[in-house]
Tab-separated table of N, CA and C in Angstrom:
chain	number	residue	atom	x	y	z
A	1	MET	N	-7.949	-3.701	-4.785
A	1	MET	CA	-6.631	-3.839	-5.386
A	1	MET	C	-6.610	-5.077	-6.277
A	2	TRP	N	-5.681	-5.134	-7.159
A	2	TRP	CA	-5.579	-6.196	-8.150
A	2	TRP	C	-4.967	-7.479	-7.598
A	3	VAL	N	-4.505	-7.473	-6.360
A	3	VAL	CA	-3.842	-8.648	-5.787
A	3	VAL	C	-4.844	-9.781	-5.596
A	4	LYS	N	-4.492	-10.943	-6.126
A	4	LYS	CA	-5.328	-12.131	-5.968
A	4	LYS	C	-4.443	-13.259	-5.443
A	5	LEU	N	-4.826	-13.814	-4.306
A	5	LEU	CA	-4.082	-14.928	-3.737
A	5	LEU	C	-4.511	-16.205	-4.442
A	6	ASP	N	-3.548	-17.096	-4.715
A	6	ASP	CA	-3.828	-18.275	-5.532
A	6	ASP	C	-4.158	-19.540	-4.743
A	7	GLY	N	-4.067	-19.493	-3.413
A	7	GLY	CA	-4.413	-20.655	-2.605
A	7	GLY	C	-3.337	-21.722	-2.537
A	8	ASP	N	-2.164	-21.456	-3.096
A	8	ASP	CA	-1.086	-22.438	-3.132
A	8	ASP	C	0.007	-22.065	-2.133
A	9	GLY	N	0.035	-22.721	-0.992
A	9	GLY	CA	1.080	-22.492	0.002
A	9	GLY	C	0.721	-21.430	1.022
A	10	PRO	N	1.720	-21.052	1.834
A	10	PRO	CA	1.504	-20.052	2.880
A	10	PRO	C	1.023	-18.717	2.298
A	11	LEU	N	0.227	-18.003	3.071
A	11	LEU	CA	-0.341	-16.737	2.600
A	11	LEU	C	0.725	-15.722	2.192
A	12	PHE	N	1.811	-15.627	2.975
A	12	PHE	CA	2.821	-14.631	2.619
A	12	PHE	C	3.482	-14.963	1.285
A	13	ARG	N	3.631	-16.253	0.967
A	13	ARG	CA	4.206	-16.645	-0.329
A	13	ARG	C	3.230	-16.342	-1.465
A	14	GLN	N	1.944	-16.548	-1.212
A	14	GLN	CA	0.932	-16.228	-2.220
A	14	GLN	C	0.956	-14.729	-2.522
A	15	LEU	N	1.020	-13.927	-1.473
A	15	LEU	CA	1.051	-12.474	-1.645
A	15	LEU	C	2.343	-12.045	-2.325
A	16	TYR	N	3.454	-12.621	-1.903
A	16	TYR	CA	4.740	-12.339	-2.532
A	16	TYR	C	4.676	-12.608	-4.036
A	17	ARG	N	4.156	-13.781	-4.412
A	17	ARG	CA	4.067	-14.138	-5.839
A	17	ARG	C	3.169	-13.171	-6.597
A	18	ALA	N	2.037	-12.819	-6.009
A	18	ALA	CA	1.101	-11.906	-6.682
A	18	ALA	C	1.743	-10.538	-6.900
A	19	LEU	N	2.412	-10.015	-5.879
A	19	LEU	CA	3.055	-8.702	-6.016
A	19	LEU	C	4.238	-8.763	-6.984
A	20	ARG	N	5.047	-9.809	-6.880
A	20	ARG	CA	6.201	-9.951	-7.762
A	20	ARG	C	5.754	-10.040	-9.222
A	21	THR	N	4.712	-10.819	-9.471
A	21	THR	CA	4.178	-10.927	-10.823
A	21	THR	C	3.717	-9.568	-11.330
A	22	GLY	N	3.013	-8.823	-10.489
A	22	GLY	CA	2.548	-7.488	-10.875
A	22	GLY	C	3.690	-6.544	-11.193
A	23	ILE	N	4.761	-6.636	-10.432
A	23	ILE	CA	5.936	-5.795	-10.672
A	23	ILE	C	6.608	-6.205	-11.984
A	24	LEU	N	6.770	-7.503	-12.182
A	24	LEU	CA	7.458	-7.983	-13.379
A	24	LEU	C	6.666	-7.762	-14.661
A	25	ASP	N	5.338	-7.885	-14.595
A	25	ASP	CA	4.551	-7.722	-15.825
A	25	ASP	C	4.097	-6.284	-16.071
A	26	GLY	N	4.484	-5.371	-15.180
A	26	GLY	CA	4.179	-3.960	-15.400
A	26	GLY	C	2.848	-3.500	-14.834
A	27	THR	N	2.087	-4.394	-14.204
A	27	THR	CA	0.842	-3.979	-13.558
A	27	THR	C	1.148	-2.950	-12.480
A	28	VAL	N	2.273	-3.150	-11.797
A	28	VAL	CA	2.763	-2.183	-10.809
A	28	VAL	C	3.945	-1.478	-11.456
A	29	ALA	N	3.756	-0.231	-11.829
A	29	ALA	CA	4.807	0.530	-12.509
A	29	ALA	C	5.955	0.848	-11.548
A	30	PRO	N	7.168	0.936	-12.074
A	30	PRO	CA	8.302	1.310	-11.226
A	30	PRO	C	8.028	2.635	-10.520
A	31	GLY	N	8.355	2.680	-9.238
A	31	GLY	CA	8.143	3.887	-8.453
A	31	GLY	C	6.763	3.996	-7.816
A	32	THR	N	5.882	3.042	-8.119
A	32	THR	CA	4.545	3.044	-7.544
A	32	THR	C	4.614	2.749	-6.056
A	33	ARG	N	3.898	3.538	-5.272
A	33	ARG	CA	3.828	3.301	-3.834
A	33	ARG	C	2.812	2.203	-3.570
A	34	LEU	N	3.241	1.174	-2.867
A	34	LEU	CA	2.346	0.080	-2.504
A	34	LEU	C	1.532	0.472	-1.274
A	35	PRO	N	0.400	-0.183	-1.075
A	35	PRO	CA	-0.424	0.138	0.092
A	35	PRO	C	0.336	-0.110	1.395
A	36	ALA	N	-0.024	0.626	2.414
A	36	ALA	CA	0.543	0.397	3.742
A	36	ALA	C	0.217	-1.031	4.164
A	37	THR	N	1.090	-1.617	4.966
A	37	THR	CA	0.903	-3.010	5.361
A	37	THR	C	-0.419	-3.228	6.086
A	38	ARG	N	-0.787	-2.305	6.961
A	38	ARG	CA	-2.058	-2.462	7.689
A	38	ARG	C	-3.250	-2.395	6.742
A	39	ALA	N	-3.209	-1.468	5.811
A	39	ALA	CA	-4.323	-1.297	4.872
A	39	ALA	C	-4.458	-2.521	3.967
A	40	LEU	N	-3.342	-3.027	3.454
A	40	LEU	CA	-3.399	-4.189	2.567
A	40	LEU	C	-3.853	-5.430	3.332
A	41	ALA	N	-3.373	-5.588	4.567
A	41	ALA	CA	-3.794	-6.729	5.382
A	41	ALA	C	-5.299	-6.693	5.613
A	42	LEU	N	-5.830	-5.532	5.924
A	42	LEU	CA	-7.265	-5.384	6.148
A	42	LEU	C	-8.042	-5.697	4.872
A	43	GLU	N	-7.575	-5.171	3.751
A	43	GLU	CA	-8.252	-5.380	2.466
A	43	GLU	C	-8.279	-6.859	2.078
A	44	LEU	N	-7.174	-7.573	2.331
A	44	LEU	CA	-7.075	-8.975	1.939
A	44	LEU	C	-7.609	-9.935	3.003
A	45	GLY	N	-7.833	-9.418	4.205
A	45	GLY	CA	-8.309	-10.277	5.285
A	45	GLY	C	-7.234	-11.204	5.821
A	46	VAL	N	-5.986	-10.707	5.829
A	46	VAL	CA	-4.860	-11.476	6.363
A	46	VAL	C	-4.213	-10.666	7.474
A	47	SER	N	-3.271	-11.276	8.172
A	47	SER	CA	-2.592	-10.541	9.242
A	47	SER	C	-1.566	-9.577	8.648
A	48	ARG	N	-1.239	-8.572	9.432
A	48	ARG	CA	-0.224	-7.615	8.992
A	48	ARG	C	1.125	-8.318	8.842
A	49	THR	N	1.381	-9.305	9.679
A	49	THR	CA	2.630	-10.069	9.592
A	49	THR	C	2.769	-10.729	8.223
A	50	THR	N	1.673	-11.224	7.687
A	50	THR	CA	1.681	-11.835	6.361
A	50	THR	C	2.171	-10.830	5.320
A	51	VAL	N	1.640	-9.629	5.372
A	51	VAL	CA	2.022	-8.582	4.416
A	51	VAL	C	3.470	-8.161	4.657
A	52	LEU	N	3.859	-8.006	5.904
A	52	LEU	CA	5.232	-7.621	6.223
A	52	LEU	C	6.228	-8.645	5.676
A	53	LEU	N	5.929	-9.921	5.846
A	53	LEU	CA	6.825	-10.964	5.337
A	53	LEU	C	6.955	-10.909	3.814
A	54	ALA	N	5.840	-10.701	3.141
A	54	ALA	CA	5.873	-10.611	1.679
A	54	ALA	C	6.679	-9.384	1.237
A	55	TYR	N	6.437	-8.235	1.871
A	55	TYR	CA	7.166	-7.016	1.526
A	55	TYR	C	8.656	-7.182	1.816
A	56	GLU	N	8.991	-7.803	2.947
A	56	GLU	CA	10.398	-8.000	3.299
A	56	GLU	C	11.108	-8.883	2.277
A	57	GLN	N	10.438	-9.925	1.822
A	57	GLN	CA	11.043	-10.806	0.818
A	57	GLN	C	11.248	-10.068	-0.502
A	58	LEU	N	10.264	-9.283	-0.892
A	58	LEU	CA	10.387	-8.502	-2.130
A	58	LEU	C	11.524	-7.484	-2.020
A	59	ALA	N	11.657	-6.868	-0.864
A	59	ALA	CA	12.740	-5.895	-0.658
A	59	ALA	C	14.095	-6.593	-0.682
A	60	ALA	N	14.180	-7.762	-0.064
A	60	ALA	CA	15.439	-8.510	-0.035
A	60	ALA	C	15.895	-8.896	-1.436
A	61	GLU	N	14.934	-9.123	-2.322
A	61	GLU	CA	15.260	-9.512	-3.692
A	61	GLU	C	15.370	-8.313	-4.632
A	62	GLY	N	15.196	-7.112	-4.103
A	62	GLY	CA	15.375	-5.906	-4.908
A	62	GLY	C	14.152	-5.449	-5.672
A	63	TYR	N	12.987	-6.021	-5.400
A	63	TYR	CA	11.762	-5.617	-6.092
A	63	TYR	C	11.091	-4.418	-5.439
A	64	LEU	N	11.355	-4.199	-4.154
A	64	LEU	CA	10.756	-3.082	-3.423
A	64	LEU	C	11.838	-2.255	-2.767
A	65	ASP	N	11.532	-0.976	-2.620
A	65	ASP	CA	12.378	-0.062	-1.871
A	65	ASP	C	11.531	0.447	-0.719
A	66	GLY	N	11.863	0.022	0.490
A	66	GLY	CA	11.118	0.473	1.659
A	66	GLY	C	11.747	1.721	2.235
A	67	ARG	N	10.947	2.749	2.397
A	67	ARG	CA	11.432	4.009	2.960
A	67	ARG	C	10.672	4.268	4.250
A	68	ARG	N	11.367	4.121	5.360
A	68	ARG	CA	10.735	4.266	6.661
A	68	ARG	C	10.003	5.608	6.751
A	69	GLY	N	8.737	5.529	7.079
A	69	GLY	CA	7.921	6.731	7.209
A	69	GLY	C	7.294	7.190	5.902
A	70	SER	N	7.738	6.624	4.776
A	70	SER	CA	7.207	7.043	3.488
A	70	SER	C	6.468	5.935	2.756
A	71	GLY	N	6.769	4.685	3.091
A	71	GLY	CA	6.094	3.561	2.443
A	71	GLY	C	7.042	2.688	1.668
A	72	SER	N	6.450	1.783	0.913
A	72	SER	CA	7.205	0.840	0.085
A	72	SER	C	6.897	1.126	-1.389
A	73	PHE	N	7.929	1.136	-2.181
A	73	PHE	CA	7.789	1.494	-3.588
A	73	PHE	C	8.346	0.393	-4.480
A	74	ALA	N	7.640	0.133	-5.575
A	74	ALA	CA	8.072	-0.892	-6.534
A	74	ALA	C	9.267	-0.386	-7.305
């Protein structure tokens, strides 16, 4: 995946910034389904909690639409 953590601050904030940037610059097109939290955590080598926190923050700010059982969409 195109997500790159920048090493600045807590992991969930790094992931949040990377995903938010991708959404804002069009790397992640509107309506794109993001990876499942477990899959992304495994790919990045972080805990699932880290991914959940980043996704929750993005959803709270209106960047993601989480659909229980269907995934998270930009």
